[in-house]
């Protein structure tokens, strides 16, 4: 083991230390990780609810129980639907799911030890190994729990337990407890979506755009994608957080809220690749690691369409979640549903966008992936070992765009970094390709700021890290 994040489970790579007794493996891995980090930097501790007054503490104490309460309410309200679809079996399944979620909420609120998963899905063993590894980091009498363990881990664990509760309640085991909220957010953002679709269709009809015009529109659509990230139902605990006004009118006013703006670096990579490609007839691939369904997803699709139309890319690969996740994260079902809704819309430009995007998927110039790694608790510096197939896939990309707050937390290992630590350093060796984080701030982690900038913001706006007011377009070239 030559690289990795402190506090991570190297044994989650099935091929690693194969045949070695578990406790010996954990001991060897822990030692290797410590050596790895020691040679690089002083490592801050993970964000955790054990720090009272932190946003992590507020999340575990208040936000997550609220989300679970909403899940319970959603399942109960669908009781008649389950009855119609499955008869008495559906009613029994509803009762079983409600019991599982109520138990989970009680465990969380009373800081009970985290439990092993029992659903025997493809990722179950990975999760259980990770829990056992977390145990090795604690004193002999302590156990991993909601308010003591790393925030990233326990928050991911809650969503995985929600999925387990549904899976173990057949025949409703494919029910998405967050689907209603995601769909509602899409419909409540219809006006903004129609404006954006109309803008794109008019834009792509312009012939022979100059390089400067392409650059200007790329900058604009990238910022729209950035501010679309405000629409996050996990932050609002499932309450309405839709986009109700035109996304184009406020961009100039929001410029000062972009704390790190590396758009020029991103443009340089894409425009250079375009020039090289014109002389060599090669492909240019952009990967987008998605965040929220609803309005944000549409902003990402609009950006992707423009990248193709402007020949800044020849193929786009989207990466979503394999299970319902963080309330509003995009699954394959959400991705397909959104495009079909646009195709069927009673609005010329929305319908045209939907038809075009459906065509891109059929022609495979757009490709959707949903690797299970995206719903594991691991930081991204673990990807090469835990999911080498995914890491190899991402290495085929010319640029990877990571949308949203959770992806940023996993990129930067969800630690209490000093604000001035370089982004590339916080990545801790994760670099399958040049990458860019496009994120509005909704967690107490941010790196790559100028000296004194974070402290000044903390003094003037104590909630600047979590309010969603500020954003970053933060680039790191391939090292």
Short mmCIF file of C-alpha atoms in Angstrom, two decimals:
data_model
loop_
_atom_site.label_atom_id
_atom_site.label_comp_id
_atom_site.label_asym_id
_atom_site.label_seq_id
_atom_site.Cartn_x
_atom_site.Cartn_y
_atom_site.Cartn_z
CA UNK A 1 0.00 0.00 0.00
CA UNK A 2 1.62 3.23 -1.12
CA UNK A 3 -1.12 5.82 -0.88
CA UNK A 4 -4.50 6.42 0.72
CA UNK A 5 -6.60 8.37 3.18
CA UNK A 6 -6.25 8.01 6.92
CA UNK A 7 -9.31 6.43 8.43
CA UNK A 8 -10.03 4.29 5.39
CA UNK A 9 -10.50 0.57 4.92
CA UNK A 10 -7.90 -0.90 2.58
CA UNK A 11 -9.49 -4.29 3.04
CA UNK A 12 -12.41 -3.10 0.95
CA UNK A 13 -10.40 -4.02 -2.08
CA UNK A 14 -11.29 -7.69 -2.32
CA UNK A 15 -8.01 -8.60 -4.03
CA UNK A 16 -5.91 -6.84 -1.40
CA UNK A 17 -4.36 -8.99 1.35
CA UNK A 18 -6.38 -11.94 0.13
CA UNK A 19 -6.29 -14.82 2.59
CA UNK A 20 -4.79 -12.78 5.42
CA UNK A 21 -6.69 -13.05 8.71
CA UNK A 22 -8.97 -10.04 9.12
CA UNK A 23 -7.42 -8.52 12.25
CA UNK A 24 -3.89 -8.89 10.85
CA UNK A 25 -5.05 -7.31 7.62
CA UNK A 26 -6.60 -4.37 9.46
CA UNK A 27 -3.42 -3.87 11.51
CA UNK A 28 -1.20 -3.95 8.42
CA UNK A 29 -3.46 -1.59 6.55
CA UNK A 30 -3.66 0.89 9.42
CA UNK A 31 0.12 1.00 9.68
CA UNK A 32 0.52 1.46 5.94
CA UNK A 33 -2.01 4.28 5.89
CA UNK A 34 -0.28 6.07 8.72
CA UNK A 35 3.06 5.86 6.91
CA UNK A 36 1.43 7.07 3.71
CA UNK A 37 -0.02 10.19 5.30
CA UNK A 38 2.99 10.96 7.50
CA UNK A 39 5.22 11.40 4.49
CA UNK A 40 2.86 13.86 2.86
CA UNK A 41 1.26 16.31 5.28
CA UNK A 42 -0.18 16.89 8.70
CA UNK A 43 -3.60 15.30 8.51
CA UNK A 44 -6.55 17.06 10.13
CA UNK A 45 -9.28 14.98 11.72
CA UNK A 46 -12.49 14.01 9.96
CA UNK A 47 -15.58 16.19 10.25
CA UNK A 48 -17.78 14.59 12.91
CA UNK A 49 -20.81 15.15 15.12
CA UNK A 50 -18.51 14.70 18.11
CA UNK A 51 -17.72 18.39 17.63
CA UNK A 52 -20.79 19.95 19.22
CA UNK A 53 -21.96 23.09 17.48
CA UNK A 54 -20.54 22.00 14.12
CA UNK A 55 -22.69 21.56 11.03
CA UNK A 56 -21.98 17.83 11.25
CA UNK A 57 -23.45 17.82 14.76
CA UNK A 58 -26.51 19.77 13.61
CA UNK A 59 -26.94 17.37 10.68
CA UNK A 60 -26.89 14.23 12.82
CA UNK A 61 -28.93 15.78 15.61
CA UNK A 62 -31.65 17.50 13.56
CA UNK A 63 -31.51 17.13 9.78
CA UNK A 64 -31.13 13.36 9.50
CA UNK A 65 -33.99 12.58 11.93
CA UNK A 66 -36.16 15.01 9.92
CA UNK A 67 -35.30 13.17 6.71
CA UNK A 68 -36.14 9.83 8.32
CA UNK A 69 -39.46 11.21 9.56
CA UNK A 70 -40.26 12.30 6.01
CA UNK A 71 -39.33 8.83 4.72
CA UNK A 72 -41.69 7.25 7.26
CA UNK A 73 -44.47 9.62 6.23
CA UNK A 74 -43.88 8.90 2.52
CA UNK A 75 -44.09 5.13 2.99
CA UNK A 76 -47.23 5.45 5.12
CA UNK A 77 -48.95 7.73 2.58
CA UNK A 78 -48.34 5.11 -0.11
CA UNK A 79 -50.12 2.40 1.89
CA UNK A 80 -53.12 2.32 -0.44
CA UNK A 81 -50.85 2.20 -3.50
CA UNK A 82 -49.07 -0.83 -2.06
CA UNK A 83 -52.45 -2.43 -1.32
CA UNK A 84 -53.66 -1.87 -4.89
CA UNK A 85 -50.44 -3.22 -6.40
CA UNK A 86 -49.69 -6.14 -4.11
CA UNK A 87 -52.75 -6.79 -1.94
CA UNK A 88 -52.24 -7.73 1.72
CA UNK A 89 -48.59 -8.50 0.97
CA UNK A 90 -48.11 -4.83 0.21
CA UNK A 91 -49.61 -3.82 3.55
CA UNK A 92 -47.32 -6.20 5.43
CA UNK A 93 -44.35 -4.84 3.51
CA UNK A 94 -45.33 -1.28 4.44
CA UNK A 95 -45.48 -2.25 8.12
CA UNK A 96 -42.10 -3.94 7.92
CA UNK A 97 -40.46 -0.95 6.23
CA UNK A 98 -41.99 1.48 8.75
CA UNK A 99 -40.69 -0.62 11.62
CA UNK A 100 -37.19 -0.63 10.09
CA UNK A 101 -37.15 3.14 9.60
CA UNK A 102 -38.54 3.87 13.07
CA UNK A 103 -35.88 1.62 14.58
CA UNK A 104 -33.19 3.37 12.52
CA UNK A 105 -34.38 6.80 13.67
CA UNK A 106 -34.28 5.65 17.31
CA UNK A 107 -30.75 4.27 16.88
CA UNK A 108 -29.62 7.58 15.43
CA UNK A 109 -31.24 9.80 18.04
CA UNK A 110 -29.91 7.73 20.94
CA UNK A 111 -26.41 7.33 19.47
CA UNK A 112 -26.58 3.55 19.32
CA UNK A 113 -23.66 1.56 17.85
CA UNK A 114 -23.78 1.12 14.08
CA UNK A 115 -24.94 -2.31 12.94
CA UNK A 116 -23.78 -4.65 10.20
CA UNK A 117 -25.93 -4.79 7.07
CA UNK A 118 -27.85 -8.02 6.48
CA UNK A 119 -29.36 -7.57 3.00
CA UNK A 120 -26.74 -9.54 1.02
CA UNK A 121 -26.47 -7.05 -1.85
CA UNK A 122 -23.29 -6.75 -3.96
CA UNK A 123 -21.92 -3.98 -1.69
CA UNK A 124 -22.97 -5.46 1.67
CA UNK A 125 -19.61 -7.03 2.46
CA UNK A 126 -17.79 -3.80 1.56
CA UNK A 127 -19.97 -1.87 4.01
CA UNK A 128 -19.50 -4.43 6.76
CA UNK A 129 -15.73 -4.49 6.29
CA UNK A 130 -15.72 -0.72 6.55
CA UNK A 131 -17.65 -0.84 9.83
CA UNK A 132 -15.22 -3.41 11.21
CA UNK A 133 -12.31 -1.21 10.18
CA UNK A 134 -13.87 1.80 11.94
CA UNK A 135 -13.99 -0.35 15.07
CA UNK A 136 -10.20 -0.83 14.92
CA UNK A 137 -9.72 2.94 15.12
CA UNK A 138 -11.42 3.14 18.53
CA UNK A 139 -10.56 2.11 22.05
CA UNK A 140 -11.41 -1.44 23.04
CA UNK A 141 -14.61 -0.46 24.85
CA UNK A 142 -15.89 1.95 22.19
CA UNK A 143 -17.99 1.17 19.12
CA UNK A 144 -18.64 3.20 15.94
CA UNK A 145 -21.75 5.31 16.50
CA UNK A 146 -23.68 8.21 15.02
CA UNK A 147 -22.22 11.02 17.09
CA UNK A 148 -18.67 9.65 17.42
CA UNK A 149 -17.72 8.34 13.98
CA UNK A 150 -16.85 10.44 10.90
CA UNK A 151 -19.80 12.41 9.58
CA UNK A 152 -19.29 11.30 5.98
CA UNK A 153 -19.42 7.67 7.01
CA UNK A 154 -22.50 7.80 9.24
CA UNK A 155 -24.46 10.00 6.85
CA UNK A 156 -23.79 7.63 3.94
CA UNK A 157 -24.58 4.73 6.28
CA UNK A 158 -28.03 6.17 7.04
CA UNK A 159 -28.98 6.27 3.36
CA UNK A 160 -27.66 2.76 2.88
CA UNK A 161 -29.75 1.57 5.84
CA UNK A 162 -32.82 3.24 4.31
CA UNK A 163 -32.17 1.24 1.15
CA UNK A 164 -31.78 -1.91 3.22
CA UNK A 165 -35.14 -1.23 4.91
CA UNK A 166 -36.85 -1.15 1.52
CA UNK A 167 -34.95 -4.12 0.07
CA UNK A 168 -35.88 -6.30 3.05
CA UNK A 169 -39.58 -5.43 2.63
CA UNK A 170 -40.70 -7.30 -0.49
CA UNK A 171 -42.65 -6.80 -2.67
CA UNK A 172 -42.03 -3.02 -2.34
CA UNK A 173 -38.26 -3.53 -2.54
CA UNK A 174 -37.85 -1.27 -5.61
CA UNK A 175 -39.78 1.65 -4.08
CA UNK A 176 -37.83 4.96 -4.15
CA UNK A 177 -38.73 6.75 -0.92
CA UNK A 178 -37.38 10.03 -2.36
CA UNK A 179 -38.99 9.87 -5.81
CA UNK A 180 -41.99 12.07 -4.96
CA UNK A 181 -39.79 14.91 -3.75
CA UNK A 182 -37.49 14.73 -6.76
CA UNK A 183 -40.42 14.78 -9.19
CA UNK A 184 -42.09 17.65 -7.37
CA UNK A 185 -38.87 19.66 -7.47
CA UNK A 186 -38.70 19.15 -11.24
CA UNK A 187 -42.28 20.29 -11.80
CA UNK A 188 -41.90 23.32 -9.53
CA UNK A 189 -38.86 24.40 -11.57
CA UNK A 190 -40.70 24.22 -14.91
CA UNK A 191 -40.49 27.93 -15.66
CA UNK A 192 -36.74 28.07 -15.12
CA UNK A 193 -36.29 24.85 -17.11
CA UNK A 194 -38.28 26.20 -20.05
CA UNK A 195 -36.21 29.40 -20.11
CA UNK A 196 -32.98 27.41 -20.07
CA UNK A 197 -34.11 24.99 -22.79
CA UNK A 198 -35.22 27.89 -25.01
CA UNK A 199 -31.86 29.61 -24.49
CA UNK A 200 -29.97 26.46 -25.44
CA UNK A 201 -32.00 25.84 -28.58
CA UNK A 202 -31.53 29.41 -29.78
CA UNK A 203 -27.83 29.20 -28.97
CA UNK A 204 -27.18 25.99 -30.86
CA UNK A 205 -28.85 27.41 -33.99
CA UNK A 206 -26.18 30.12 -34.28
CA UNK A 207 -23.85 29.15 -37.12
CA UNK A 208 -20.09 29.76 -37.12
CA UNK A 209 -19.74 31.04 -33.57
CA UNK A 210 -16.38 32.66 -32.96
CA UNK A 211 -14.07 31.12 -30.38
CA UNK A 212 -14.69 34.10 -28.12
CA UNK A 213 -18.47 33.62 -28.37
CA UNK A 214 -18.14 29.91 -27.57
CA UNK A 215 -15.96 30.77 -24.59
CA UNK A 216 -18.45 33.34 -23.30
CA UNK A 217 -21.38 30.93 -23.56
CA UNK A 218 -19.38 28.11 -21.99
CA UNK A 219 -18.57 30.34 -19.01
CA UNK A 220 -22.24 31.26 -18.69
CA UNK A 221 -23.61 27.70 -18.86
CA UNK A 222 -20.95 26.45 -16.45
CA UNK A 223 -22.08 29.06 -13.90
CA UNK A 224 -25.72 28.08 -14.42
CA UNK A 225 -24.71 24.50 -13.65
CA UNK A 226 -22.89 25.75 -10.54
CA UNK A 227 -25.86 27.67 -9.14
CA UNK A 228 -28.21 24.83 -10.07
CA UNK A 229 -26.43 22.96 -7.28
CA UNK A 230 -28.34 25.07 -4.75
CA UNK A 231 -31.36 22.82 -5.38
CA UNK A 232 -30.42 20.13 -2.86
CA UNK A 233 -33.25 18.40 -0.98
CA UNK A 234 -30.92 16.73 1.52
CA UNK A 235 -29.88 20.17 2.83
CA UNK A 236 -33.49 21.35 3.11
CA UNK A 237 -34.43 18.02 4.76
CA UNK A 238 -36.70 17.22 1.82
CA UNK A 239 -38.55 20.55 1.80
CA UNK A 240 -39.13 22.43 -1.47
CA UNK A 241 -35.85 23.80 -2.80
CA UNK A 242 -36.74 24.29 -6.46
CA UNK A 243 -35.62 26.95 -8.93
CA UNK A 244 -38.47 29.41 -9.43
CA UNK A 245 -36.91 32.18 -11.55
CA UNK A 246 -34.81 32.49 -14.72
CA UNK A 247 -31.30 31.17 -14.10
CA UNK A 248 -29.87 33.63 -16.63
CA UNK A 249 -30.81 36.94 -15.05
CA UNK A 250 -28.78 36.78 -11.84
CA UNK A 251 -25.39 35.51 -13.09
CA UNK A 252 -23.69 38.91 -13.00
CA UNK A 253 -24.84 39.52 -9.41
CA UNK A 254 -23.56 36.09 -8.34
CA UNK A 255 -20.04 36.56 -9.73
CA UNK A 256 -18.72 37.89 -6.43
CA UNK A 257 -20.00 34.75 -4.67
CA UNK A 258 -17.68 32.44 -6.63
CA UNK A 259 -14.79 32.10 -4.20
CA UNK A 260 -12.56 30.04 -6.51
CA UNK A 261 -13.16 30.43 -10.23
CA UNK A 262 -10.89 28.26 -12.35
CA UNK A 263 -13.12 28.40 -15.41
CA UNK A 264 -10.23 29.70 -17.51
CA UNK A 265 -8.15 26.61 -16.68
CA UNK A 266 -11.05 24.35 -17.61
CA UNK A 267 -11.58 26.28 -20.85
CA UNK A 268 -7.89 25.99 -21.70
CA UNK A 269 -7.99 22.19 -21.41
CA UNK A 270 -11.17 21.83 -23.48
CA UNK A 271 -10.25 24.37 -26.18
CA UNK A 272 -6.73 22.95 -26.52
CA UNK A 273 -8.15 19.44 -26.86
CA UNK A 274 -10.52 20.73 -29.56
CA UNK A 275 -7.63 22.20 -31.57
CA UNK A 276 -5.55 19.04 -31.24
CA UNK A 277 -8.53 16.92 -32.24
CA UNK A 278 -9.17 18.94 -35.40
CA UNK A 279 -5.71 18.01 -36.65
CA UNK A 280 -5.73 14.40 -35.43
CA UNK A 281 -9.41 13.38 -35.80
CA UNK A 282 -9.51 12.02 -32.23
CA UNK A 283 -12.33 11.98 -29.68
CA UNK A 284 -12.74 14.26 -26.68
CA UNK A 285 -14.50 12.85 -23.64
CA UNK A 286 -15.99 14.80 -20.74
CA UNK A 287 -17.31 12.95 -17.67
CA UNK A 288 -19.89 14.53 -15.37
CA UNK A 289 -20.33 13.02 -11.91
CA UNK A 290 -23.91 14.07 -11.19
CA UNK A 291 -25.46 15.38 -8.01
CA UNK A 292 -29.13 16.38 -7.73
CA UNK A 293 -32.05 15.41 -9.94
CA UNK A 294 -34.59 18.09 -10.89
CA UNK A 295 -33.43 21.51 -12.01
CA UNK A 296 -29.73 20.87 -11.38
CA UNK A 297 -29.76 17.79 -13.61
CA UNK A 298 -31.30 19.86 -16.42
CA UNK A 299 -28.53 22.47 -16.07
CA UNK A 300 -25.98 19.65 -16.39
CA UNK A 301 -27.71 18.26 -19.47
CA UNK A 302 -27.84 21.71 -21.05
CA UNK A 303 -24.11 22.17 -20.41
CA UNK A 304 -23.42 18.72 -21.87
CA UNK A 305 -25.46 19.53 -24.99
CA UNK A 306 -23.52 22.75 -25.51
CA UNK A 307 -20.20 20.92 -25.13
CA UNK A 308 -21.23 18.66 -28.02
CA UNK A 309 -22.70 21.44 -30.16
CA UNK A 310 -19.59 23.61 -29.75
CA UNK A 311 -17.31 20.60 -30.41
CA UNK A 312 -15.57 21.08 -27.08
CA UNK A 313 -16.45 17.41 -26.56
CA UNK A 314 -17.45 14.53 -28.79
CA UNK A 315 -18.83 12.27 -26.05
CA UNK A 316 -20.25 12.85 -22.57
CA UNK A 317 -20.30 10.22 -19.84
CA UNK A 318 -22.65 10.77 -16.90
CA UNK A 319 -22.21 9.06 -13.54
CA UNK A 320 -25.20 8.72 -11.20
CA UNK A 321 -26.21 6.73 -8.15
CA UNK A 322 -27.20 3.07 -8.26
CA UNK A 323 -29.71 3.45 -5.37
CA UNK A 324 -31.82 6.35 -3.96
CA UNK A 325 -29.28 8.56 -2.19
CA UNK A 326 -29.06 11.81 -0.20
CA UNK A 327 -32.75 12.58 -0.88
CA UNK A 328 -32.34 14.18 -4.31
CA UNK A 329 -29.32 12.54 -5.95
CA UNK A 330 -29.79 11.37 -9.53
CA UNK A 331 -30.41 7.68 -10.22
CA UNK A 332 -30.74 6.03 -13.63
CA UNK A 333 -34.51 6.13 -13.23
CA UNK A 334 -34.40 9.90 -12.50
CA UNK A 335 -32.12 10.48 -15.49
CA UNK A 336 -34.41 8.63 -17.90
CA UNK A 337 -37.59 10.08 -16.35
CA UNK A 338 -36.31 13.65 -16.73
CA UNK A 339 -35.55 13.23 -20.42
CA UNK A 340 -38.92 11.58 -21.08
CA UNK A 341 -40.73 14.37 -19.20
CA UNK A 342 -39.01 16.95 -21.39
CA UNK A 343 -39.81 15.00 -24.56
CA UNK A 344 -43.50 14.96 -23.60
CA UNK A 345 -43.63 18.59 -22.46
CA UNK A 346 -46.15 20.95 -24.02
CA UNK A 347 -43.36 23.42 -24.71
CA UNK A 348 -41.50 23.52 -28.02
CA UNK A 349 -37.96 23.96 -26.71
CA UNK A 350 -38.30 21.62 -23.74
CA UNK A 351 -39.67 18.93 -26.04
CA UNK A 352 -36.87 19.50 -28.54
CA UNK A 353 -34.24 19.21 -25.81
CA UNK A 354 -35.79 15.96 -24.59
CA UNK A 355 -35.86 14.49 -28.09
CA UNK A 356 -32.27 15.52 -28.80
CA UNK A 357 -31.01 14.11 -25.51
CA UNK A 358 -32.84 10.84 -26.05
CA UNK A 359 -31.17 10.66 -29.46
CA UNK A 360 -27.73 11.29 -27.94
CA UNK A 361 -28.23 8.35 -25.61
CA UNK A 362 -29.32 6.06 -28.44
CA UNK A 363 -26.30 7.11 -30.51
CA UNK A 364 -24.10 6.63 -27.43
CA UNK A 365 -22.52 10.07 -27.63
CA UNK A 366 -24.11 10.35 -24.18
CA UNK A 367 -23.51 7.38 -21.89
CA UNK A 368 -24.92 6.81 -18.38
CA UNK A 369 -23.01 4.85 -15.70
CA UNK A 370 -24.05 4.02 -12.12
CA UNK A 371 -21.19 2.20 -10.42
CA UNK A 372 -21.88 1.15 -6.81
CA UNK A 373 -18.72 2.96 -5.61
CA UNK A 374 -20.61 6.27 -5.70
CA UNK A 375 -22.83 4.99 -2.86
CA UNK A 376 -20.04 3.64 -0.66
CA UNK A 377 -18.67 5.70 2.27
CA UNK A 378 -15.13 5.88 0.88
CA UNK A 379 -13.28 9.03 -0.04
CA UNK A 380 -12.29 9.19 -3.70
CA UNK A 381 -8.59 8.63 -3.02
CA UNK A 382 -9.68 5.05 -2.27
CA UNK A 383 -11.25 4.49 -5.67
CA UNK A 384 -8.21 3.00 -7.39
CA UNK A 385 -8.16 0.17 -4.82
CA UNK A 386 -11.83 -0.29 -3.96
CA UNK A 387 -13.13 0.15 -7.52
CA UNK A 388 -10.21 -0.17 -9.94
CA UNK A 389 -12.61 -0.72 -12.84
CA UNK A 390 -14.23 2.67 -12.24
CA UNK A 391 -10.88 4.39 -11.82
CA UNK A 392 -9.70 2.90 -15.12
CA UNK A 393 -12.90 4.10 -16.80
CA UNK A 394 -12.38 7.66 -15.53
CA UNK A 395 -8.79 7.61 -16.81
CA UNK A 396 -10.26 7.59 -20.33
CA UNK A 397 -11.67 11.08 -19.75
CA UNK A 398 -10.15 14.37 -20.89
CA UNK A 399 -11.89 16.25 -18.05
CA UNK A 400 -14.07 15.09 -15.14
CA UNK A 401 -16.64 17.51 -13.69
CA UNK A 402 -17.68 16.65 -10.12
CA UNK A 403 -20.97 18.25 -9.21
CA UNK A 404 -22.05 19.17 -5.71
CA UNK A 405 -21.14 19.10 -2.07
CA UNK A 406 -20.94 15.37 -1.34
CA UNK A 407 -18.56 14.84 -4.25
CA UNK A 408 -16.41 17.71 -2.94
CA UNK A 409 -16.34 16.20 0.54
CA UNK A 410 -15.23 12.86 -0.89
CA UNK A 411 -12.65 14.53 -3.13
CA UNK A 412 -11.12 16.39 -0.16
CA UNK A 413 -11.49 13.44 2.26
CA UNK A 414 -14.04 15.35 4.41
CA UNK A 415 -11.47 16.71 6.85
CA UNK A 416 -10.98 19.92 8.77
CA UNK A 417 -8.45 21.34 6.34
CA UNK A 418 -7.00 24.78 6.66
CA UNK A 419 -8.68 27.01 4.07
CA UNK A 420 -5.39 27.65 2.24
CA UNK A 421 -4.42 23.99 1.66
CA UNK A 422 -4.14 23.49 -2.12
CA UNK A 423 -6.99 21.55 -3.70
CA UNK A 424 -4.55 19.14 -5.37
CA UNK A 425 -3.05 18.31 -1.97
CA UNK A 426 -6.43 17.60 -0.38
CA UNK A 427 -7.16 15.16 -3.23
CA UNK A 428 -4.42 12.94 -1.78
CA UNK A 429 -3.37 11.29 -5.00
CA UNK A 430 -6.82 10.94 -6.58
CA UNK A 431 -6.25 12.00 -10.16
CA UNK A 432 -7.55 9.72 -12.89
CA UNK A 433 -7.73 12.76 -15.23
CA UNK A 434 -7.87 16.57 -15.03
CA UNK A 435 -10.84 17.34 -12.80
CA UNK A 436 -13.00 20.22 -11.69
CA UNK A 437 -15.35 20.52 -8.71
CA UNK A 438 -18.49 22.59 -9.34
CA UNK A 439 -20.10 23.10 -5.96
CA UNK A 440 -22.11 25.49 -3.82
CA UNK A 441 -20.89 25.37 -0.22
CA UNK A 442 -23.14 23.37 2.13
CA UNK A 443 -20.59 21.74 4.45
CA UNK A 444 -17.80 23.01 6.66
CA UNK A 445 -14.99 22.15 4.28
CA UNK A 446 -13.24 24.35 1.75
CA UNK A 447 -9.66 24.40 0.49
CA UNK A 448 -7.68 26.46 -1.99
CA UNK A 449 -8.60 29.91 -0.67
CA UNK A 450 -6.29 32.92 -0.43
CA UNK A 451 -4.62 33.58 2.91
CA UNK A 452 -7.06 35.19 5.34
CA UNK A 453 -10.07 34.86 3.02
CA UNK A 454 -11.78 32.09 4.99
CA UNK A 455 -11.22 33.84 8.32
CA UNK A 456 -12.59 37.10 6.93
CA UNK A 457 -15.72 35.37 5.67
CA UNK A 458 -16.18 33.59 9.00
CA UNK A 459 -16.02 36.95 10.78
CA UNK A 460 -18.50 38.69 8.48
CA UNK A 461 -20.79 35.74 7.62
CA UNK A 462 -20.57 32.91 10.17
CA UNK A 463 -22.68 30.58 7.99
CA UNK A 464 -20.78 31.11 4.72
CA UNK A 465 -19.63 27.47 4.57
CA UNK A 466 -23.13 25.98 4.79
CA UNK A 467 -25.61 28.52 3.40
CA UNK A 468 -25.25 27.68 -0.31
CA UNK A 469 -24.65 31.38 -1.01
CA UNK A 470 -21.07 30.79 -2.16
CA UNK A 471 -19.70 28.48 -4.80
CA UNK A 472 -16.48 27.25 -6.36
CA UNK A 473 -15.38 26.11 -9.80
CA UNK A 474 -12.16 24.50 -8.62
CA UNK A 475 -9.81 22.83 -11.12
CA UNK A 476 -6.87 20.49 -10.67
CA UNK A 477 -4.71 19.44 -13.60
CA UNK A 478 -3.48 15.88 -13.93
CA UNK A 479 -0.41 15.47 -11.71
#
